[in-house]
mmCIF file of C-alpha atoms in Angstrom:
data_model
loop_
_atom_site.group_PDB
_atom_site.id
_atom_site.type_symbol
_atom_site.label_atom_id
_atom_site.label_comp_id
_atom_site.label_asym_id
_atom_site.label_seq_id
_atom_site.Cartn_x
_atom_site.Cartn_y
_atom_site.Cartn_z
ATOM 1 C CA MET Y 19 103.027 73.853 86.498
ATOM 2 C CA GLY Y 20 100.783 71.759 88.707
ATOM 3 C CA PRO Y 21 101.675 70.174 92.042
ATOM 4 C CA ARG Y 22 101.994 66.451 92.508
ATOM 5 C CA THR Y 23 101.448 65.276 96.062
ATOM 6 C CA SER Y 24 102.082 61.756 97.291
ATOM 7 C CA ALA Y 25 99.565 60.577 99.848
ATOM 8 C CA PRO Y 26 101.266 59.165 102.943
ATOM 9 C CA ALA Y 27 101.048 55.433 103.473
ATOM 10 C CA PRO Y 28 99.178 54.192 106.554
ATOM 11 C CA GLY Y 29 101.203 55.196 109.597
ATOM 12 C CA ASP Y 30 103.520 57.359 107.475
ATOM 13 C CA THR Y 31 103.395 60.969 108.682
ATOM 14 C CA VAL Y 32 105.750 62.460 106.074
ATOM 15 C CA ARG Y 33 104.157 64.170 103.091
ATOM 16 C CA VAL Y 34 106.074 64.667 99.846
ATOM 17 C CA THR Y 35 105.214 67.203 97.130
ATOM 18 C CA GLU Y 36 106.675 67.887 93.706
ATOM 19 C CA HIS Y 37 106.294 71.042 91.629
ATOM 20 C CA ALA Y 38 107.957 71.739 88.278
ATOM 21 C CA VAL Y 39 108.204 74.372 85.556
ATOM 22 C CA THR Y 40 109.896 74.722 82.158
ATOM 23 C CA VAL Y 41 112.143 77.768 81.795
ATOM 24 C CA ALA Y 42 113.395 79.347 78.552
ATOM 25 C CA ALA Y 43 116.915 79.839 79.904
ATOM 26 C CA PRO Y 44 120.113 77.749 80.172
ATOM 27 C CA PRO Y 45 120.226 75.411 83.188
ATOM 28 C CA ASP Y 46 123.408 77.009 84.609
ATOM 29 C CA THR Y 47 121.682 80.413 84.632
ATOM 30 C CA VAL Y 48 118.692 78.971 86.468
ATOM 31 C CA HIS Y 49 120.833 77.071 88.973
ATOM 32 C CA ARG Y 50 122.825 80.212 89.833
ATOM 33 C CA LEU Y 51 119.619 82.013 90.800
ATOM 34 C CA VAL Y 52 118.650 79.133 93.094
ATOM 35 C CA ALA Y 53 122.122 78.830 94.612
ATOM 36 C CA ASP Y 54 122.667 82.571 95.259
ATOM 37 C CA VAL Y 55 120.595 83.209 98.395
ATOM 38 C CA SER Y 56 121.794 86.823 98.600
ATOM 39 C CA GLY Y 57 119.334 87.580 95.795
ATOM 40 C CA TRP Y 58 116.376 85.681 97.248
ATOM 41 C CA PRO Y 59 114.684 88.681 98.948
ATOM 42 C CA ASP Y 60 114.576 90.367 95.518
ATOM 43 C CA LEU Y 61 113.547 87.183 93.729
ATOM 44 C CA PHE Y 62 110.992 85.471 95.981
ATOM 45 C CA GLY Y 63 108.067 87.423 97.411
ATOM 46 C CA PRO Y 64 107.869 85.774 100.876
ATOM 47 C CA THR Y 65 111.635 85.954 101.562
ATOM 48 C CA VAL Y 66 112.498 88.951 103.748
ATOM 49 C CA HIS Y 67 116.120 88.303 104.659
ATOM 50 C CA VAL Y 68 118.797 85.595 104.548
ATOM 51 C CA ASP Y 69 121.889 85.438 106.757
ATOM 52 C CA VAL Y 70 124.631 83.108 105.529
ATOM 53 C CA LEU Y 71 126.019 81.636 108.749
ATOM 54 C CA ALA Y 72 128.509 79.309 107.018
ATOM 55 C CA ASP Y 73 129.062 79.373 103.257
ATOM 56 C CA ALA Y 74 129.825 76.545 100.870
ATOM 57 C CA PRO Y 75 133.051 76.504 98.814
ATOM 58 C CA PRO Y 76 132.798 77.439 95.091
ATOM 59 C CA GLU Y 77 132.910 73.785 94.043
ATOM 60 C CA GLY Y 78 129.849 73.044 96.184
ATOM 61 C CA GLY Y 79 129.190 71.577 99.589
ATOM 62 C CA GLU Y 80 127.301 72.421 102.759
ATOM 63 C CA GLN Y 81 125.940 75.861 103.566
ATOM 64 C CA ARG Y 82 124.157 77.035 106.735
ATOM 65 C CA LEU Y 83 121.499 79.758 106.540
ATOM 66 C CA HIS Y 84 119.160 81.723 108.782
ATOM 67 C CA LEU Y 85 116.058 82.654 106.765
ATOM 68 C CA TRP Y 86 113.212 85.056 107.487
ATOM 69 C CA ALA Y 87 110.005 84.921 105.449
ATOM 70 C CA THR Y 88 106.335 85.879 105.582
ATOM 71 C CA ALA Y 89 103.675 83.195 105.951
ATOM 72 C CA HIS Y 90 99.954 83.600 106.714
ATOM 73 C CA GLY Y 91 100.461 87.278 107.620
ATOM 74 C CA ALA Y 92 103.262 86.523 110.108
ATOM 75 C CA VAL Y 93 107.054 86.594 109.871
ATOM 76 C CA ARG Y 94 108.714 83.252 110.555
ATOM 77 C CA ASN Y 95 112.389 82.349 110.797
ATOM 78 C CA TRP Y 96 114.369 79.154 110.763
ATOM 79 C CA THR Y 97 117.880 77.804 110.243
ATOM 80 C CA SER Y 98 118.537 75.551 107.270
ATOM 81 C CA VAL Y 99 121.414 73.513 105.932
ATOM 82 C CA ARG Y 100 121.759 73.360 102.153
ATOM 83 C CA THR Y 101 123.997 71.102 100.070
ATOM 84 C CA LEU Y 102 124.994 72.709 96.771
ATOM 85 C CA ASP Y 103 126.104 70.618 93.783
ATOM 86 C CA PRO Y 104 126.815 72.905 90.788
ATOM 87 C CA VAL Y 105 127.781 69.946 88.564
ATOM 88 C CA ALA Y 106 124.493 68.089 89.108
ATOM 89 C CA ARG Y 107 122.703 71.461 89.377
ATOM 90 C CA THR Y 108 120.942 70.486 92.587
ATOM 91 C CA VAL Y 109 120.415 72.243 95.907
ATOM 92 C CA ALA Y 110 119.203 70.032 98.771
ATOM 93 C CA PHE Y 111 117.878 71.738 101.904
ATOM 94 C CA ARG Y 112 116.801 70.780 105.408
ATOM 95 C CA GLN Y 113 115.443 73.009 108.183
ATOM 96 C CA LEU Y 114 117.350 72.497 111.442
ATOM 97 C CA VAL Y 115 114.874 74.295 113.716
ATOM 98 C CA PRO Y 116 111.536 74.564 111.875
ATOM 99 C CA ALA Y 117 108.940 77.107 112.906
ATOM 100 C CA PRO Y 118 105.718 75.544 114.298
ATOM 101 C CA PRO Y 119 103.403 74.111 113.105
ATOM 102 C CA VAL Y 120 106.157 72.530 110.975
ATOM 103 C CA ALA Y 121 107.895 69.607 112.727
ATOM 104 C CA SER Y 122 110.286 68.830 109.874
ATOM 105 C CA MET Y 123 110.879 70.299 106.418
ATOM 106 C CA GLY Y 124 113.328 69.535 103.646
ATOM 107 C CA GLY Y 125 113.598 69.006 99.938
ATOM 108 C CA THR Y 126 115.614 69.568 96.769
ATOM 109 C CA TRP Y 127 115.833 72.020 93.901
ATOM 110 C CA ARG Y 128 116.833 70.194 90.697
ATOM 111 C CA VAL Y 129 117.566 71.913 87.370
ATOM 112 C CA GLU Y 130 117.473 69.609 84.343
ATOM 113 C CA PRO Y 131 118.666 70.506 80.805
ATOM 114 C CA LEU Y 132 116.165 70.223 77.970
ATOM 115 C CA ASP Y 133 116.542 70.612 74.217
ATOM 116 C CA ASP Y 134 116.943 74.035 72.575
ATOM 117 C CA GLY Y 135 118.574 75.612 75.643
ATOM 118 C CA LEU Y 136 115.518 75.167 77.863
ATOM 119 C CA SER Y 137 115.506 73.958 81.470
ATOM 120 C CA ARG Y 138 113.126 72.012 83.670
ATOM 121 C CA VAL Y 139 113.128 73.004 87.339
ATOM 122 C CA VAL Y 140 111.817 70.481 89.857
ATOM 123 C CA LEU Y 141 111.139 71.554 93.444
ATOM 124 C CA LEU Y 142 110.630 68.711 95.923
ATOM 125 C CA HIS Y 143 109.456 69.046 99.545
ATOM 126 C CA ASP Y 144 109.042 66.548 102.345
ATOM 127 C CA PHE Y 145 107.489 67.692 105.609
ATOM 128 C CA ARG Y 146 105.661 66.698 108.752
ATOM 129 C CA ALA Y 147 103.329 68.673 111.040
ATOM 130 C CA VAL Y 148 103.817 69.082 114.793
ATOM 131 C CA ALA Y 149 102.037 66.196 116.576
ATOM 132 C CA ASP Y 150 100.877 65.012 113.140
ATOM 133 C CA ASP Y 151 97.958 67.418 113.465
ATOM 134 C CA PRO Y 152 95.700 67.059 110.381
ATOM 135 C CA GLU Y 153 94.684 70.734 110.309
ATOM 136 C CA ALA Y 154 98.324 71.844 110.603
ATOM 137 C CA GLU Y 155 99.238 69.436 107.812
ATOM 138 C CA ARG Y 156 96.514 70.913 105.628
ATOM 139 C CA LEU Y 157 97.822 74.444 106.253
ATOM 140 C CA ILE Y 158 101.427 73.417 105.582
ATOM 141 C CA THR Y 159 100.473 71.619 102.369
ATOM 142 C CA ALA Y 160 98.533 74.648 101.149
ATOM 143 C CA ALA Y 161 101.458 76.937 101.982
ATOM 144 C CA VAL Y 162 103.977 74.659 100.260
ATOM 145 C CA ASP Y 163 101.785 74.414 97.143
ATOM 146 C CA ARG Y 164 101.212 78.161 97.046
ATOM 147 C CA ASN Y 165 104.801 79.166 97.759
ATOM 148 C CA SER Y 166 106.300 76.585 95.401
ATOM 149 C CA ALA Y 167 104.147 77.774 92.517
ATOM 150 C CA ALA Y 168 105.001 81.410 93.270
ATOM 151 C CA GLU Y 169 108.737 80.696 93.635
ATOM 152 C CA LEU Y 170 108.909 78.727 90.399
ATOM 153 C CA ASP Y 171 107.004 81.458 88.583
ATOM 154 C CA ALA Y 172 109.358 84.128 89.965
ATOM 155 C CA LEU Y 173 112.411 82.015 89.099
ATOM 156 C CA LYS Y 174 111.133 81.489 85.556
ATOM 157 C CA ARG Y 175 110.464 85.210 85.107
ATOM 158 C CA ALA Y 176 113.878 86.258 86.418
ATOM 159 C CA ALA Y 177 115.824 83.637 84.447
ATOM 160 C CA GLU Y 178 114.032 84.484 81.209
ATOM 161 C CA GLN Y 179 114.776 88.194 81.657
ATOM 162 C CA GLY Y 180 118.455 87.331 81.277
ATOM 163 C CA ALA Y 181 120.729 90.365 80.889
ATOM 164 C CA HIS Y 182 117.684 92.655 80.991
ATOM 165 C CA ARG Y 183 117.305 91.791 84.677
ATOM 166 C CA GLU Y 184 120.623 93.514 85.346
ATOM 167 C CA GLU Y 185 119.145 96.698 83.898
ATOM 168 C CA LEU Y 186 116.129 96.435 86.173
ATOM 169 C CA ARG Y 187 117.980 95.542 89.400
ATOM 170 C CA PHE Y 188 120.392 97.975 91.039
ATOM 171 C CA SER Y 189 121.777 98.914 94.451
ATOM 172 C CA PHE Y 190 123.011 102.126 96.048
ATOM 173 C CA HIS Y 191 123.696 103.588 99.484
ATOM 174 C CA ASP Y 192 124.080 106.854 101.388
ATOM 175 C CA THR Y 193 126.292 107.348 104.444
ATOM 176 C CA HIS Y 194 126.220 110.101 107.072
ATOM 177 C CA THR Y 195 128.912 110.546 109.738
ATOM 178 C CA VAL Y 196 128.056 111.973 113.172
ATOM 179 C CA ARG Y 197 129.809 112.401 116.508
ATOM 180 C CA ALA Y 198 127.376 110.677 118.842
ATOM 181 C CA GLU Y 199 126.671 107.451 120.682
ATOM 182 C CA ALA Y 200 126.035 104.592 118.243
ATOM 183 C CA ASP Y 201 123.216 103.204 120.396
ATOM 184 C CA GLU Y 202 121.391 106.552 120.315
ATOM 185 C CA VAL Y 203 121.567 106.640 116.518
ATOM 186 C CA TYR Y 204 120.328 103.067 116.307
ATOM 187 C CA ALA Y 205 117.479 103.832 118.725
ATOM 188 C CA PHE Y 206 116.246 106.624 116.423
ATOM 189 C CA LEU Y 207 116.155 104.254 113.444
ATOM 190 C CA GLU Y 208 114.547 101.415 115.406
ATOM 191 C CA ARG Y 209 111.754 103.528 116.904
ATOM 192 C CA ALA Y 210 110.009 104.093 113.595
ATOM 193 C CA ASP Y 211 106.716 104.634 115.447
ATOM 194 C CA ARG Y 212 108.138 108.043 116.482
ATOM 195 C CA TRP Y 213 109.028 109.061 112.925
ATOM 196 C CA PRO Y 214 105.847 111.072 112.198
ATOM 197 C CA GLU Y 215 106.880 113.550 114.919
ATOM 198 C CA ARG Y 216 110.571 113.405 114.043
ATOM 199 C CA LEU Y 217 110.754 113.264 110.228
ATOM 200 C CA PRO Y 218 109.173 115.855 107.916
ATOM 201 C CA HIS Y 219 108.438 113.401 105.082
ATOM 202 C CA VAL Y 220 106.562 110.843 107.253
ATOM 203 C CA ALA Y 221 102.884 111.733 107.613
ATOM 204 C CA ARG Y 222 101.681 108.579 109.370
ATOM 205 C CA LEU Y 223 103.100 105.266 110.523
ATOM 206 C CA ASP Y 224 101.330 102.256 112.043
ATOM 207 C CA LEU Y 225 103.674 99.747 113.688
ATOM 208 C CA ARG Y 226 103.261 96.229 115.107
ATOM 209 C CA GLU Y 227 106.213 94.398 116.577
ATOM 210 C CA GLU Y 228 107.205 91.204 118.349
ATOM 211 C CA ALA Y 229 110.422 89.602 119.546
ATOM 212 C CA ALA Y 230 111.875 86.659 117.641
ATOM 213 C CA SER Y 231 115.022 84.574 117.795
ATOM 214 C CA ASP Y 232 116.429 81.322 116.474
ATOM 215 C CA PRO Y 233 117.989 79.067 119.136
ATOM 216 C CA ALA Y 234 120.110 77.329 116.504
ATOM 217 C CA SER Y 235 121.865 80.557 115.489
ATOM 218 C CA ASP Y 236 124.478 82.634 117.280
ATOM 219 C CA GLY Y 237 122.415 84.092 120.116
ATOM 220 C CA ALA Y 238 122.345 87.791 120.876
ATOM 221 C CA ARG Y 239 123.656 88.921 117.493
ATOM 222 C CA THR Y 240 120.759 87.273 115.659
ATOM 223 C CA ALA Y 241 118.039 87.979 118.245
ATOM 224 C CA ALA Y 242 115.666 90.349 116.509
ATOM 225 C CA THR Y 243 112.579 92.464 116.837
ATOM 226 C CA VAL Y 244 110.175 91.911 113.950
ATOM 227 C CA GLN Y 245 108.305 95.038 112.897
ATOM 228 C CA GLN Y 246 105.438 95.184 110.430
ATOM 229 C CA MET Y 247 104.511 98.694 109.449
ATOM 230 C CA GLU Y 248 102.421 100.791 107.124
ATOM 231 C CA MET Y 249 103.877 104.210 106.372
ATOM 232 C CA ALA Y 250 102.522 107.262 104.545
ATOM 233 C CA THR Y 251 105.290 109.449 103.130
ATOM 234 C CA LEU Y 252 104.968 112.890 101.581
ATOM 235 C CA ALA Y 253 106.390 113.550 98.114
ATOM 236 C CA PRO Y 254 107.814 117.008 97.216
ATOM 237 C CA ASP Y 255 104.542 117.828 95.411
ATOM 238 C CA GLY Y 256 102.567 117.122 98.595
ATOM 239 C CA SER Y 257 101.106 113.801 97.473
ATOM 240 C CA GLU Y 258 101.040 110.824 99.848
ATOM 241 C CA HIS Y 259 102.511 107.412 99.082
ATOM 242 C CA ILE Y 260 101.591 104.362 101.171
ATOM 243 C CA THR Y 261 104.090 101.548 101.670
ATOM 244 C CA GLU Y 262 103.953 98.377 103.768
ATOM 245 C CA SER Y 263 107.166 96.868 105.075
ATOM 246 C CA VAL Y 264 108.618 94.154 107.269
ATOM 247 C CA ARG Y 265 111.670 95.200 109.288
ATOM 248 C CA LEU Y 266 114.060 92.989 111.246
ATOM 249 C CA CYS Y 267 115.862 94.974 113.932
ATOM 250 C CA PHE Y 268 119.111 93.418 115.230
ATOM 251 C CA PRO Y 269 120.271 95.555 118.176
ATOM 252 C CA GLY Y 270 123.234 93.240 118.831
ATOM 253 C CA ARG Y 271 124.811 94.371 115.562
ATOM 254 C CA ARG Y 272 123.031 97.736 115.249
ATOM 255 C CA THR Y 273 121.487 96.700 111.940
ATOM 256 C CA ILE Y 274 117.970 96.903 110.547
ATOM 257 C CA VAL Y 275 116.995 95.091 107.351
ATOM 258 C CA TYR Y 276 113.652 95.512 105.659
ATOM 259 C CA LYS Y 277 111.544 94.540 102.683
ATOM 260 C CA GLN Y 278 108.646 96.519 101.293
ATOM 261 C CA LEU Y 279 105.593 94.326 100.781
ATOM 262 C CA ARG Y 280 103.663 97.165 99.156
ATOM 263 C CA THR Y 281 105.955 99.211 96.945
ATOM 264 C CA PRO Y 282 105.692 102.653 95.328
ATOM 265 C CA PRO Y 283 104.850 102.878 91.606
ATOM 266 C CA ALA Y 284 107.570 101.647 89.224
ATOM 267 C CA LEU Y 285 109.108 99.261 91.788
ATOM 268 C CA ALA Y 286 108.659 95.489 91.620
ATOM 269 C CA CYS Y 287 110.768 95.014 94.748
ATOM 270 C CA HIS Y 288 112.579 97.185 97.288
ATOM 271 C CA THR Y 289 114.780 95.876 100.088
ATOM 272 C CA GLY Y 290 117.082 97.861 102.345
ATOM 273 C CA ARG Y 291 119.431 97.950 105.282
ATOM 274 C CA TRP Y 292 120.304 100.495 107.991
ATOM 275 C CA THR Y 293 123.700 100.035 109.646
ATOM 276 C CA VAL Y 294 125.300 101.984 112.504
ATOM 277 C CA GLU Y 295 129.074 101.533 112.765
ATOM 278 C CA PRO Y 296 131.188 103.308 115.430
ATOM 279 C CA ALA Y 297 134.758 104.278 114.510
ATOM 280 C CA ALA Y 298 137.883 104.516 116.659
ATOM 281 C CA ASP Y 299 137.877 108.329 116.462
ATOM 282 C CA GLY Y 300 134.524 108.585 118.250
ATOM 283 C CA THR Y 301 132.432 109.175 115.136
ATOM 284 C CA VAL Y 302 129.603 106.963 113.911
ATOM 285 C CA ALA Y 303 128.929 106.068 110.260
ATOM 286 C CA VAL Y 304 125.219 105.607 109.558
ATOM 287 C CA THR Y 305 124.414 103.984 106.212
ATOM 288 C CA SER Y 306 121.176 103.461 104.341
ATOM 289 C CA ALA Y 307 121.506 100.850 101.569
ATOM 290 C CA HIS Y 308 118.862 99.967 98.983
ATOM 291 C CA THR Y 309 118.357 97.252 96.382
ATOM 292 C CA VAL Y 310 115.601 97.902 93.873
ATOM 293 C CA VAL Y 311 114.032 95.894 91.066
ATOM 294 C CA LEU Y 312 112.131 98.064 88.597
ATOM 295 C CA ASP Y 313 108.695 97.140 87.256
ATOM 296 C CA PRO Y 314 108.807 97.850 83.483
ATOM 297 C CA GLU Y 315 105.047 98.417 83.225
ATOM 298 C CA GLY Y 316 105.094 100.682 86.267
ATOM 299 C CA VAL Y 317 107.986 102.660 84.804
ATOM 300 C CA ARG Y 318 106.085 103.230 81.566
ATOM 301 C CA ALA Y 319 102.937 104.271 83.458
ATOM 302 C CA LEU Y 320 104.861 106.693 85.664
ATOM 303 C CA LEU Y 321 107.455 108.110 83.276
ATOM 304 C CA GLY Y 322 105.984 107.456 79.826
ATOM 305 C CA THR Y 323 106.581 104.877 77.126
ATOM 306 C CA ASP Y 324 109.892 106.430 76.074
ATOM 307 C CA ALA Y 325 111.449 106.172 79.539
ATOM 308 C CA SER Y 326 114.533 103.959 79.696
ATOM 309 C CA PRO Y 327 115.690 101.843 82.637
ATOM 310 C CA ALA Y 328 118.445 104.414 83.160
ATOM 311 C CA ASP Y 329 115.822 107.192 83.448
ATOM 312 C CA ALA Y 330 113.888 105.135 85.990
ATOM 313 C CA ARG Y 331 117.006 104.281 87.995
ATOM 314 C CA ALA Y 332 117.915 107.960 88.238
ATOM 315 C CA ARG Y 333 114.379 108.893 89.324
ATOM 316 C CA VAL Y 334 114.195 106.158 91.942
ATOM 317 C CA ARG Y 335 117.714 106.890 93.192
ATOM 318 C CA GLU Y 336 116.809 110.534 93.684
ATOM 319 C CA ALA Y 337 113.524 109.860 95.495
ATOM 320 C CA LEU Y 338 114.719 107.088 97.809
ATOM 321 C CA GLY Y 339 118.053 108.780 98.406
ATOM 322 C CA ALA Y 340 116.373 112.042 99.408
ATOM 323 C CA ASN Y 341 114.224 110.335 102.049
ATOM 324 C CA SER Y 342 117.160 108.261 103.313
ATOM 325 C CA THR Y 343 119.434 111.289 103.579
ATOM 326 C CA THR Y 344 116.761 113.199 105.482
ATOM 327 C CA THR Y 345 116.380 110.304 107.925
ATOM 328 C CA LEU Y 346 120.158 109.990 108.336
ATOM 329 C CA ARG Y 347 120.546 113.710 109.110
ATOM 330 C CA HIS Y 348 117.720 113.699 111.648
ATOM 331 C CA ALA Y 349 119.043 110.534 113.300
ATOM 332 C CA GLY Y 350 122.443 112.194 113.664
ATOM 333 C CA ARG Y 351 121.026 115.406 115.108
ATOM 334 C CA PHE Y 352 118.826 113.476 117.529
ATOM 335 C CA ALA Y 353 121.784 111.445 118.807
ATOM 336 C CA GLU Y 354 124.039 114.486 119.062
ATOM 337 C CA ARG Y 355 121.440 116.386 121.101
ATOM 338 C CA ARG Y 356 121.014 113.383 123.399
ATOM 339 C CA GLY Y 357 124.754 113.332 123.938
ATOM 340 C CA GLN Y 358 124.791 116.989 124.912
ATOM 341 C CA SER Y 359 121.896 116.785 127.367
#
């Protein structure tokens, strides 16, 4: 799976790269993974979150997305248009508002059938650097090569897991209802830097944040604060577990989405969402939702060689649910006290 890069002709500032991999899975299975962006944060390491701004019909067509991903230690976001063709098994993409130093970026995913039920996945990119800067072009090329190889490897691994992937990936949520101001509840969840003094299971938390928005999206509802944090949580036995996460806080819709970049043992991936939804009766529903992909080797190391995916799901559900429920209860009490003061 090596990259092929075409050198630009004299005066040509657009660079084109091609990466490919052979996958031991049917082409329709592989194409579905590429087409379904809702699963990308669980599939591709750099992808933090994807908002579908306008979806394509089932038979294919144009789709508009707002994507958030990590790159060079930072969180970048951009709006893309994709054209899905399930018959040809292609997905063409083009960034509408690229994040500097990228001036333009586009390409195509193409899934080709091979003999014996195998597939060949080709990932093409074409891009240009801001002001045609050579150093920026070098950085973009390196990032495209690195990310393409990683994405194709992750796609291959997920497609070849087949039905077993459904055993490893699962979602759940917990909801707590309080009578308080929705903005006060949201403020508790957003101000994670205060959690060590407010939550009994958080021993330490280091937080860095910056504002970010995409001018091509729908304004205030997609304006976000990007938080990168390292958190030490206490287990019931007193041991500490360190996680690193990226959080996107959307105050306009009282929603926080996150992805753990450094996960606890037994987890290959963990993404989540906090939502605060006021009701007509004056109550507020606060929900913590999780999607987890188990790491089979980590499960065996933590729970023993005889542990089943069902055993691991139950263990993870209990641990993550306990921390979420504790946070939900404290957020509710905090908001209720603020309302009474």
